[in-house]
mmCIF file of C-alpha atoms in Angstrom:
data_model
loop_
_atom_site.group_PDB
_atom_site.id
_atom_site.type_symbol
_atom_site.label_atom_id
_atom_site.label_comp_id
_atom_site.label_asym_id
_atom_site.label_seq_id
_atom_site.Cartn_x
_atom_site.Cartn_y
_atom_site.Cartn_z
ATOM 1 C CA MET A 1 22.284 -35.396 -4.873
ATOM 2 C CA THR A 2 22.049 -39.157 -4.639
ATOM 3 C CA THR A 3 23.746 -41.714 -2.607
ATOM 4 C CA ASP A 4 22.925 -45.360 -0.504
ATOM 5 C CA ARG A 5 22.548 -45.201 2.990
ATOM 6 C CA ALA A 6 24.292 -46.924 5.845
ATOM 7 C CA THR A 7 23.103 -47.164 9.155
ATOM 8 C CA VAL A 8 26.138 -46.160 11.500
ATOM 9 C CA ASP A 9 26.084 -46.283 15.289
ATOM 10 C CA GLY A 10 21.940 -46.001 15.289
ATOM 11 C CA SER A 11 21.892 -42.938 12.500
ATOM 12 C CA GLU A 12 21.985 -43.296 8.776
ATOM 13 C CA HIS A 13 25.108 -41.543 6.920
ATOM 14 C CA PRO A 14 26.197 -41.564 3.258
ATOM 15 C CA ALA A 15 27.918 -45.320 2.377
ATOM 16 C CA GLY A 16 29.372 -47.345 -0.340
ATOM 17 C CA ALA A 17 28.247 -44.322 -2.855
ATOM 18 C CA ALA A 18 31.974 -43.708 -3.598
ATOM 19 C CA GLU A 19 34.711 -45.609 -4.732
ATOM 20 C CA ASN A 20 38.160 -44.447 -4.113
ATOM 21 C CA VAL A 21 39.868 -41.985 -6.713
ATOM 22 C CA SER A 22 43.616 -42.100 -7.131
ATOM 23 C CA GLY A 23 45.243 -38.541 -6.139
ATOM 24 C CA VAL A 24 42.026 -37.545 -4.468
ATOM 25 C CA GLU A 25 41.978 -37.042 -0.923
ATOM 26 C CA VAL A 26 38.910 -36.257 1.429
ATOM 27 C CA LYS A 27 40.906 -34.477 4.710
ATOM 28 C CA PRO A 28 38.216 -33.706 7.394
ATOM 29 C CA VAL A 29 39.645 -31.052 9.455
ATOM 30 C CA ALA A 30 36.766 -30.841 12.389
ATOM 31 C CA GLY A 31 35.071 -33.267 14.226
ATOM 32 C CA HIS A 32 31.654 -33.277 12.931
ATOM 33 C CA ILE A 33 32.069 -31.006 10.050
ATOM 34 C CA GLY A 34 33.643 -29.816 6.895
ATOM 35 C CA ALA A 35 36.655 -31.479 4.817
ATOM 36 C CA GLU A 36 39.108 -30.685 2.362
ATOM 37 C CA ILE A 37 39.437 -31.819 -0.909
ATOM 38 C CA THR A 38 42.595 -32.452 -2.853
ATOM 39 C CA GLY A 39 43.845 -33.885 -6.212
ATOM 40 C CA VAL A 40 41.188 -32.186 -7.884
ATOM 41 C CA ASP A 41 40.794 -30.127 -10.432
ATOM 42 C CA LEU A 42 37.077 -28.342 -11.100
ATOM 43 C CA ALA A 43 37.788 -26.594 -14.400
ATOM 44 C CA GLY A 44 39.344 -29.848 -16.316
ATOM 45 C CA PRO A 45 37.098 -32.614 -16.900
ATOM 46 C CA LEU A 46 36.021 -35.072 -13.985
ATOM 47 C CA ASP A 47 34.600 -38.446 -14.252
ATOM 48 C CA ASP A 48 31.575 -40.232 -12.564
ATOM 49 C CA LYS A 49 34.076 -41.755 -10.072
ATOM 50 C CA VAL A 50 35.109 -38.115 -8.925
ATOM 51 C CA ILE A 51 31.721 -36.427 -8.848
ATOM 52 C CA ALA A 52 30.472 -39.691 -6.758
ATOM 53 C CA LEU A 53 33.236 -38.879 -4.034
ATOM 54 C CA ILE A 54 32.611 -35.326 -4.082
ATOM 55 C CA ARG A 55 28.756 -36.182 -3.592
ATOM 56 C CA ASP A 56 29.321 -38.582 -1.001
ATOM 57 C CA ALA A 57 31.697 -36.296 0.801
ATOM 58 C CA VAL A 58 29.182 -33.739 0.783
ATOM 59 C CA LEU A 59 26.631 -35.653 2.256
ATOM 60 C CA ARG A 60 28.769 -37.425 5.119
ATOM 61 C CA TRP A 61 30.799 -33.927 6.307
ATOM 62 C CA LYS A 62 28.305 -31.080 4.818
ATOM 63 C CA VAL A 63 30.997 -28.754 3.661
ATOM 64 C CA VAL A 64 33.695 -29.291 1.470
ATOM 65 C CA PHE A 65 36.252 -27.019 0.733
ATOM 66 C CA PHE A 66 38.630 -26.898 -2.457
ATOM 67 C CA ARG A 67 41.528 -24.396 -2.679
ATOM 68 C CA GLY A 68 43.356 -23.271 -5.639
ATOM 69 C CA GLN A 69 40.950 -23.852 -8.384
ATOM 70 C CA ARG A 70 40.640 -21.832 -11.504
ATOM 71 C CA LEU A 71 36.829 -21.332 -12.514
ATOM 72 C CA ASP A 72 35.082 -18.677 -14.624
ATOM 73 C CA HIS A 73 31.528 -18.269 -14.102
ATOM 74 C CA ALA A 74 31.075 -20.893 -16.771
ATOM 75 C CA GLY A 75 33.147 -23.419 -15.660
ATOM 76 C CA HIS A 76 31.271 -22.629 -11.777
ATOM 77 C CA ILE A 77 27.899 -23.272 -13.550
ATOM 78 C CA ALA A 78 29.362 -26.353 -15.330
ATOM 79 C CA PHE A 79 30.494 -27.870 -11.913
ATOM 80 C CA ALA A 80 27.135 -27.204 -10.053
ATOM 81 C CA ARG A 81 25.392 -28.839 -12.835
ATOM 82 C CA ARG A 82 26.700 -32.109 -12.228
ATOM 83 C CA PHE A 83 25.185 -32.137 -9.059
ATOM 84 C CA GLY A 84 21.500 -31.097 -9.638
ATOM 85 C CA GLU A 85 19.773 -28.235 -11.666
ATOM 86 C CA PRO A 86 20.656 -23.922 -11.295
ATOM 87 C CA VAL A 87 18.588 -21.857 -8.826
ATOM 88 C CA LEU A 88 17.215 -18.980 -10.682
ATOM 89 C CA LEU A 89 16.512 -15.905 -9.074
ATOM 90 C CA PRO A 90 14.198 -13.880 -10.624
ATOM 91 C CA ARG A 91 16.366 -10.902 -8.013
ATOM 92 C CA ARG A 92 20.129 -10.649 -7.945
ATOM 93 C CA GLY A 93 22.793 -8.467 -6.613
ATOM 94 C CA PRO A 94 23.823 -5.370 -8.893
ATOM 95 C CA HIS A 95 27.341 -6.778 -9.228
ATOM 96 C CA SER A 96 25.809 -10.149 -11.140
ATOM 97 C CA PRO A 97 27.072 -11.539 -14.466
ATOM 98 C CA PRO A 98 24.395 -10.403 -16.691
ATOM 99 C CA ASP A 99 25.254 -12.876 -18.523
ATOM 100 C CA PHE A 100 25.142 -15.688 -16.153
ATOM 101 C CA PRO A 101 21.935 -15.882 -14.234
ATOM 102 C CA GLU A 102 22.883 -19.059 -12.039
ATOM 103 C CA ILE A 103 24.847 -16.881 -10.326
ATOM 104 C CA GLU A 104 24.749 -14.324 -7.892
ATOM 105 C CA THR A 105 27.870 -11.970 -6.738
ATOM 106 C CA THR A 106 28.381 -10.458 -3.797
ATOM 107 C CA ALA A 107 30.750 -8.064 -3.126
ATOM 108 C CA ASP A 108 29.969 -6.612 0.792
ATOM 109 C CA ARG A 109 30.703 -3.028 0.931
ATOM 110 C CA LEU A 110 30.591 -2.206 -2.554
ATOM 111 C CA GLU A 111 27.239 -3.860 -3.093
ATOM 112 C CA LEU A 112 25.975 -2.752 0.334
ATOM 113 C CA ALA A 113 26.894 0.829 0.826
ATOM 114 C CA GLY A 114 23.853 3.059 0.479
ATOM 115 C CA ARG A 115 21.557 0.075 -0.424
ATOM 116 C CA TYR A 116 18.247 1.323 1.547
ATOM 117 C CA GLY A 117 19.199 5.219 2.395
ATOM 118 C CA MET A 118 21.839 3.352 5.014
ATOM 119 C CA GLU A 119 25.347 2.856 4.709
ATOM 120 C CA ARG A 120 26.158 -0.880 5.641
ATOM 121 C CA ASP A 121 27.112 -1.276 8.864
ATOM 122 C CA GLU A 122 23.411 0.500 10.092
ATOM 123 C CA TRP A 123 21.784 -1.868 7.930
ATOM 124 C CA LEU A 124 23.414 -4.848 9.593
ATOM 125 C CA HIS A 125 23.032 -3.708 12.935
ATOM 126 C CA ARG A 126 19.040 -3.141 12.196
ATOM 127 C CA ARG A 127 19.350 -7.177 10.745
ATOM 128 C CA ARG A 128 21.183 -8.403 13.418
ATOM 129 C CA HIS A 129 20.577 -7.668 16.814
ATOM 130 C CA THR A 130 21.025 -10.317 18.442
ATOM 131 C CA LEU A 131 24.541 -12.270 18.535
ATOM 132 C CA LEU A 132 22.325 -15.775 16.609
ATOM 133 C CA ARG A 133 20.676 -13.582 14.444
ATOM 134 C CA GLY A 134 23.240 -14.025 11.455
ATOM 135 C CA TRP A 135 23.071 -17.447 11.272
ATOM 136 C CA HIS A 136 20.535 -18.962 8.249
ATOM 137 C CA CYS A 137 20.374 -21.356 5.511
ATOM 138 C CA ASP A 138 20.412 -19.796 1.921
ATOM 139 C CA TYR A 139 16.993 -18.425 1.585
ATOM 140 C CA GLY A 140 15.196 -20.595 3.767
ATOM 141 C CA THR A 141 11.747 -18.766 3.558
ATOM 142 C CA ARG A 142 11.406 -20.344 0.467
ATOM 143 C CA ILE A 143 8.820 -23.754 -0.137
ATOM 144 C CA ASP A 144 11.430 -25.393 -1.490
ATOM 145 C CA PRO A 145 15.117 -24.254 -0.221
ATOM 146 C CA PRO A 146 17.677 -24.877 -2.089
ATOM 147 C CA ALA A 147 19.492 -28.555 -1.784
ATOM 148 C CA ALA A 148 23.349 -26.912 -2.433
ATOM 149 C CA THR A 149 25.121 -24.232 -2.689
ATOM 150 C CA VAL A 150 28.684 -24.016 -3.963
ATOM 151 C CA LEU A 151 30.313 -20.667 -3.549
ATOM 152 C CA ARG A 152 33.644 -19.506 -4.897
ATOM 153 C CA ALA A 153 36.110 -16.642 -3.688
ATOM 154 C CA ASP A 154 37.035 -14.047 -6.073
ATOM 155 C CA THR A 155 38.930 -11.341 -4.189
ATOM 156 C CA VAL A 156 38.971 -11.623 -0.597
ATOM 157 C CA PRO A 157 40.424 -9.234 2.361
ATOM 158 C CA PRO A 158 44.822 -9.952 3.709
ATOM 159 C CA TYR A 159 42.704 -10.830 7.014
ATOM 160 C CA GLY A 160 39.249 -11.716 8.195
ATOM 161 C CA GLY A 161 36.405 -12.790 5.717
ATOM 162 C CA ASP A 162 36.245 -15.971 7.142
ATOM 163 C CA THR A 163 32.439 -18.214 7.301
ATOM 164 C CA THR A 164 31.568 -20.381 9.556
ATOM 165 C CA TRP A 165 29.431 -23.565 9.035
ATOM 166 C CA ALA A 166 27.218 -25.744 11.252
ATOM 167 C CA ASN A 167 26.124 -28.933 11.495
ATOM 168 C CA LEU A 168 22.405 -29.550 12.042
ATOM 169 C CA ALA A 169 22.162 -33.457 11.889
ATOM 170 C CA ALA A 170 24.589 -33.752 14.784
ATOM 171 C CA ALA A 171 23.057 -30.362 16.555
ATOM 172 C CA TYR A 172 20.427 -32.745 16.887
ATOM 173 C CA ALA A 173 21.245 -35.985 17.661
ATOM 174 C CA GLY A 174 23.437 -34.096 20.502
ATOM 175 C CA LEU A 175 20.197 -33.347 22.269
ATOM 176 C CA SER A 176 18.719 -35.563 24.635
ATOM 177 C CA ALA A 177 16.118 -37.911 24.256
ATOM 178 C CA PRO A 178 12.874 -36.028 25.381
ATOM 179 C CA VAL A 179 14.338 -33.348 23.851
ATOM 180 C CA ARG A 180 14.245 -35.074 21.006
ATOM 181 C CA ALA A 181 10.879 -36.400 20.894
ATOM 182 C CA PHE A 182 9.213 -33.183 21.904
ATOM 183 C CA VAL A 183 10.765 -31.291 18.721
ATOM 184 C CA ASP A 184 10.174 -34.483 16.181
ATOM 185 C CA GLY A 185 6.459 -33.218 16.309
ATOM 186 C CA LEU A 186 6.779 -29.555 16.301
ATOM 187 C CA ARG A 187 6.872 -26.637 13.106
ATOM 188 C CA ALA A 188 7.976 -22.938 12.122
ATOM 189 C CA GLU A 189 7.355 -20.122 10.273
ATOM 190 C CA HIS A 190 10.133 -18.923 8.296
ATOM 191 C CA ARG A 191 10.124 -15.122 7.052
ATOM 192 C CA LEU A 192 12.165 -12.881 5.229
ATOM 193 C CA GLY A 193 12.929 -10.404 7.828
ATOM 194 C CA VAL A 194 12.165 -11.583 10.895
ATOM 195 C CA GLY A 195 13.378 -9.281 13.475
ATOM 196 C CA TYR A 196 14.457 -6.269 11.730
ATOM 197 C CA GLN A 197 14.093 -3.599 13.520
ATOM 198 C CA PRO A 198 13.268 -0.191 11.090
ATOM 199 C CA ARG A 199 13.950 3.165 10.946
ATOM 200 C CA PRO A 200 11.869 5.462 12.474
ATOM 201 C CA GLY A 201 10.201 8.015 9.739
ATOM 202 C CA GLY A 202 10.158 5.649 7.149
ATOM 203 C CA ASP A 203 13.022 2.363 6.045
ATOM 204 C CA PRO A 204 12.719 1.923 1.867
ATOM 205 C CA TYR A 205 14.100 -2.072 3.556
ATOM 206 C CA ALA A 206 11.216 -2.811 5.519
ATOM 207 C CA ARG A 207 8.841 -1.340 2.349
ATOM 208 C CA ARG A 208 10.620 -3.918 0.577
ATOM 209 C CA LEU A 209 10.121 -6.628 2.529
ATOM 210 C CA LEU A 210 6.311 -5.960 2.813
ATOM 211 C CA ASP A 211 6.106 -5.778 -0.625
ATOM 212 C CA GLU A 212 8.003 -9.258 -1.522
ATOM 213 C CA GLN A 213 7.581 -10.959 1.542
ATOM 214 C CA VAL A 214 7.733 -14.956 1.238
ATOM 215 C CA ALA A 215 7.205 -17.189 4.466
ATOM 216 C CA SER A 216 6.641 -20.909 4.547
ATOM 217 C CA VAL A 217 6.078 -23.080 7.779
ATOM 218 C CA HIS A 218 8.438 -25.844 7.885
ATOM 219 C CA PRO A 219 8.839 -28.858 10.304
ATOM 220 C CA LEU A 220 11.334 -27.721 13.260
ATOM 221 C CA VAL A 221 12.803 -30.896 12.750
ATOM 222 C CA ARG A 222 13.334 -32.224 8.639
ATOM 223 C CA VAL A 223 14.593 -35.897 7.338
ATOM 224 C CA HIS A 224 17.238 -35.417 5.334
ATOM 225 C CA PRO A 225 15.730 -36.844 1.536
ATOM 226 C CA GLU A 226 18.907 -38.702 0.885
ATOM 227 C CA THR A 227 20.791 -39.764 4.133
ATOM 228 C CA GLY A 228 17.843 -40.450 6.245
ATOM 229 C CA GLU A 229 19.026 -38.491 8.584
ATOM 230 C CA ARG A 230 16.745 -36.479 11.269
ATOM 231 C CA VAL A 231 18.523 -32.247 10.736
ATOM 232 C CA LEU A 232 17.386 -29.896 13.541
ATOM 233 C CA PHE A 233 15.937 -26.904 10.696
ATOM 234 C CA VAL A 234 16.162 -23.667 12.494
ATOM 235 C CA ASN A 235 18.013 -20.394 12.417
ATOM 236 C CA GLY A 236 18.659 -17.289 13.494
ATOM 237 C CA TYR A 237 17.688 -15.372 10.827
ATOM 238 C CA TYR A 238 13.943 -16.262 9.437
ATOM 239 C CA VAL A 239 12.945 -18.233 12.024
ATOM 240 C CA GLU A 240 9.956 -16.631 13.187
ATOM 241 C CA GLN A 241 7.537 -18.263 15.942
ATOM 242 C CA ILE A 242 7.135 -21.857 16.713
ATOM 243 C CA VAL A 243 3.460 -22.848 15.245
ATOM 244 C CA ASP A 244 1.120 -23.252 18.324
ATOM 245 C CA LEU A 245 3.514 -22.009 21.264
ATOM 246 C CA SER A 246 3.014 -19.042 23.070
ATOM 247 C CA ARG A 247 5.240 -16.349 21.777
ATOM 248 C CA PRO A 248 7.429 -16.625 25.377
ATOM 249 C CA GLU A 249 7.898 -20.251 25.366
ATOM 250 C CA SER A 250 8.768 -19.858 21.264
ATOM 251 C CA ALA A 251 11.049 -17.201 22.045
ATOM 252 C CA ALA A 252 12.802 -19.161 24.571
ATOM 253 C CA LEU A 253 12.818 -23.074 22.875
ATOM 254 C CA LEU A 254 14.101 -21.074 19.554
ATOM 255 C CA GLU A 255 16.624 -19.312 21.842
ATOM 256 C CA MET A 256 18.015 -22.992 23.538
ATOM 257 C CA LEU A 257 17.662 -24.818 19.675
ATOM 258 C CA VAL A 258 19.509 -21.773 17.825
ATOM 259 C CA GLU A 259 22.082 -21.875 20.897
ATOM 260 C CA GLN A 260 22.647 -26.048 20.290
ATOM 261 C CA ALA A 261 22.762 -25.558 16.599
ATOM 262 C CA VAL A 262 25.327 -23.428 16.737
ATOM 263 C CA ARG A 263 27.808 -24.782 19.474
ATOM 264 C CA GLN A 264 31.581 -24.933 18.663
ATOM 265 C CA GLU A 265 32.229 -28.705 18.152
ATOM 266 C CA TYR A 266 29.217 -28.655 15.821
ATOM 267 C CA THR A 267 30.991 -26.129 13.948
ATOM 268 C CA VAL A 268 34.034 -25.268 11.098
ATOM 269 C CA ARG A 269 35.595 -22.054 10.234
ATOM 270 C CA PHE A 270 37.009 -21.846 7.000
ATOM 271 C CA ARG A 271 39.914 -19.011 6.185
ATOM 272 C CA TRP A 272 39.172 -18.011 1.886
ATOM 273 C CA GLU A 273 41.971 -17.825 -0.552
ATOM 274 C CA PRO A 274 41.329 -16.501 -4.335
ATOM 275 C CA GLY A 275 40.520 -19.360 -5.843
ATOM 276 C CA SER A 276 39.338 -21.457 -2.693
ATOM 277 C CA VAL A 277 35.615 -22.940 -3.631
ATOM 278 C CA ALA A 278 33.280 -24.446 -0.239
ATOM 279 C CA PHE A 279 30.571 -26.937 -1.266
ATOM 280 C CA TRP A 280 27.386 -27.254 1.199
ATOM 281 C CA ASP A 281 24.676 -28.675 1.799
ATOM 282 C CA ASN A 282 22.173 -26.358 2.591
ATOM 283 C CA ARG A 283 19.558 -29.273 4.011
ATOM 284 C CA SER A 284 21.470 -29.806 6.823
ATOM 285 C CA THR A 285 23.848 -26.550 8.079
ATOM 286 C CA ILE A 286 23.339 -23.236 8.790
ATOM 287 C CA HIS A 287 26.724 -20.682 8.139
ATOM 288 C CA LEU A 288 27.365 -17.192 9.222
ATOM 289 C CA ALA A 289 28.609 -14.580 7.199
ATOM 290 C CA PRO A 290 31.755 -12.527 8.319
ATOM 291 C CA SER A 291 31.644 -8.929 9.915
ATOM 292 C CA ASP A 292 34.970 -9.155 10.438
ATOM 293 C CA HIS A 293 36.550 -7.523 7.786
ATOM 294 C CA THR A 294 34.967 -4.712 6.442
ATOM 295 C CA HIS A 295 37.197 -1.981 8.292
ATOM 296 C CA VAL A 296 40.300 -3.445 6.502
ATOM 297 C CA GLY A 297 39.399 -1.433 3.032
ATOM 298 C CA ALA A 298 39.674 -4.360 1.162
ATOM 299 C CA PRO A 299 36.843 -5.835 -1.016
ATOM 300 C CA ARG A 300 35.432 -9.405 -0.386
ATOM 301 C CA ILE A 301 33.709 -10.417 -3.922
ATOM 302 C CA MET A 302 32.190 -14.284 -4.043
ATOM 303 C CA HIS A 303 30.324 -15.796 -6.815
ATOM 304 C CA ARG A 304 27.100 -18.224 -5.498
ATOM 305 C CA VAL A 305 25.512 -20.933 -7.682
ATOM 306 C CA MET A 306 22.688 -23.167 -5.613
ATOM 307 C CA LEU A 307 20.958 -26.322 -6.543
ATOM 308 C CA GLN A 308 17.478 -26.468 -6.509
ATOM 309 C CA GLY A 309 15.813 -28.463 -3.790
ATOM 310 C CA ASP A 310 12.806 -30.225 -2.644
ATOM 311 C CA VAL A 311 9.929 -29.537 -0.048
ATOM 312 C CA PRO A 312 11.184 -30.256 3.594
ATOM 313 C CA VAL A 313 9.207 -33.061 5.450
ATOM 314 C CA GLY A 314 8.758 -33.796 9.026
ATOM 315 C CA VAL A 315 9.429 -36.551 10.839
ATOM 316 C CA ASP A 316 5.920 -37.561 11.112
ATOM 317 C CA GLY A 317 5.768 -37.551 7.156
ATOM 318 C CA ARG A 318 4.181 -34.074 6.670
ATOM 319 C CA PRO A 319 5.707 -31.521 4.050
ATOM 320 C CA SER A 320 5.803 -27.898 4.568
ATOM 321 C CA GLU A 321 3.287 -25.501 3.938
ATOM 322 C CA PRO A 322 3.571 -22.162 1.828
ATOM 323 C CA ILE A 323 2.186 -18.769 3.557
ATOM 324 C CA ILE A 324 3.291 -16.099 1.106
ATOM 325 C CA GLY A 325 5.342 -15.142 -1.750
ATOM 326 C CA THR A 326 6.815 -19.019 -2.128
ATOM 327 C CA GLU A 327 5.639 -20.116 -5.497
ATOM 328 C CA ALA A 328 7.440 -21.025 -7.862
ATOM 329 C CA GLY A 329 10.530 -18.490 -9.343
ATOM 330 C CA ARG A 330 9.410 -15.696 -7.243
ATOM 331 C CA TRP A 331 12.661 -15.795 -4.447
#
C-alpha cells in the first residue's frame, strides 16, 4: 500500500493518489474514522483506478466497509493481493479452510467452546479482566505486525456482534503537546498473553503461552510508513510494560494512553451483515471484537486475510526490536 502525501492542517494525510471513479462513492461514517464504499463489486475485475481509490480511502479513513459482496475464498484472496502479500500463519483456527492457507476463519463459540479445557466465557474472562483489555491490533507482538486486514462476514447473528475500531493517529494528535513530546521517545514491550490469569492447578493455555511466546519492543509512537502520520501504537491486549519506566509509572501511563485511544470520538462501530467486508489499516488502528452476541445462540463466522507489514519505526528513526519468538514465519 503506497500513496503520495500532502500536509493538511499541520498533519500528513494521503492525498492525490486516486482519481474519482464514476459510480464509486466513498462516504465517511464517523468524524475521525470509517467510510463506506459503494458501487464496487469486489468479486469482479477491478481496474487500477478503483484499487487506487480504495487504497487512498483506507489510508485516509483507516477502515472502509463494503456491503452486499459475493466473495468466496479465492476471490477474497485475489482482492487482498491487489494491496500486498498475504500473511501465511503456521497455526490457524480449526475451522480455517485447509486449501486456502491465506485465510483464517473464526467461528466464535463453535471454535472456542471447550478449548484449553475451558468454556468460552471462562477463557475470555481470564483473558479480558479489564474493560480495556480486548482492544488490539492484529498480531501486534510480531516484529512486523500485519499492515492491513481484510475481514469478510459469512454468517452473523440476527443482532449483536458488531466490531469497533479506533483511529490511533487521531488519538495521538488529540494529546496535549507536552504529552506528545514525552511519549515520542518511549518504547513498550508487546507480549503474547499479557495479563492472562491462569487457572489454579494447571492451565493448558498458560503452558501454550510459555511454549510459544512472542514478544517485541515497539516504539510507543510509530511513524506510519506511507502517510507520515505519528501513531499512538498502544493497546490493552498486548502491551506489557513501557521500557525504562517503573511498573506503577508504566501502568498509569498505559491506562491513560489506551483510554485516550478509544475515546468515543476516535471510534467507529460496524454492524455486520452476510457479505459485508471491512478493510482496515492495522498500523494505525486498534479494534475490539464483540462479546454481546454469544447468548443469542447463533454462530458468527468470519474469514480474515492479513497483509504483510514492515518493522515499526519510531519518531527517532529507531526500528522495533525482537525479544522472543518473532522470527519470520512463527506467528
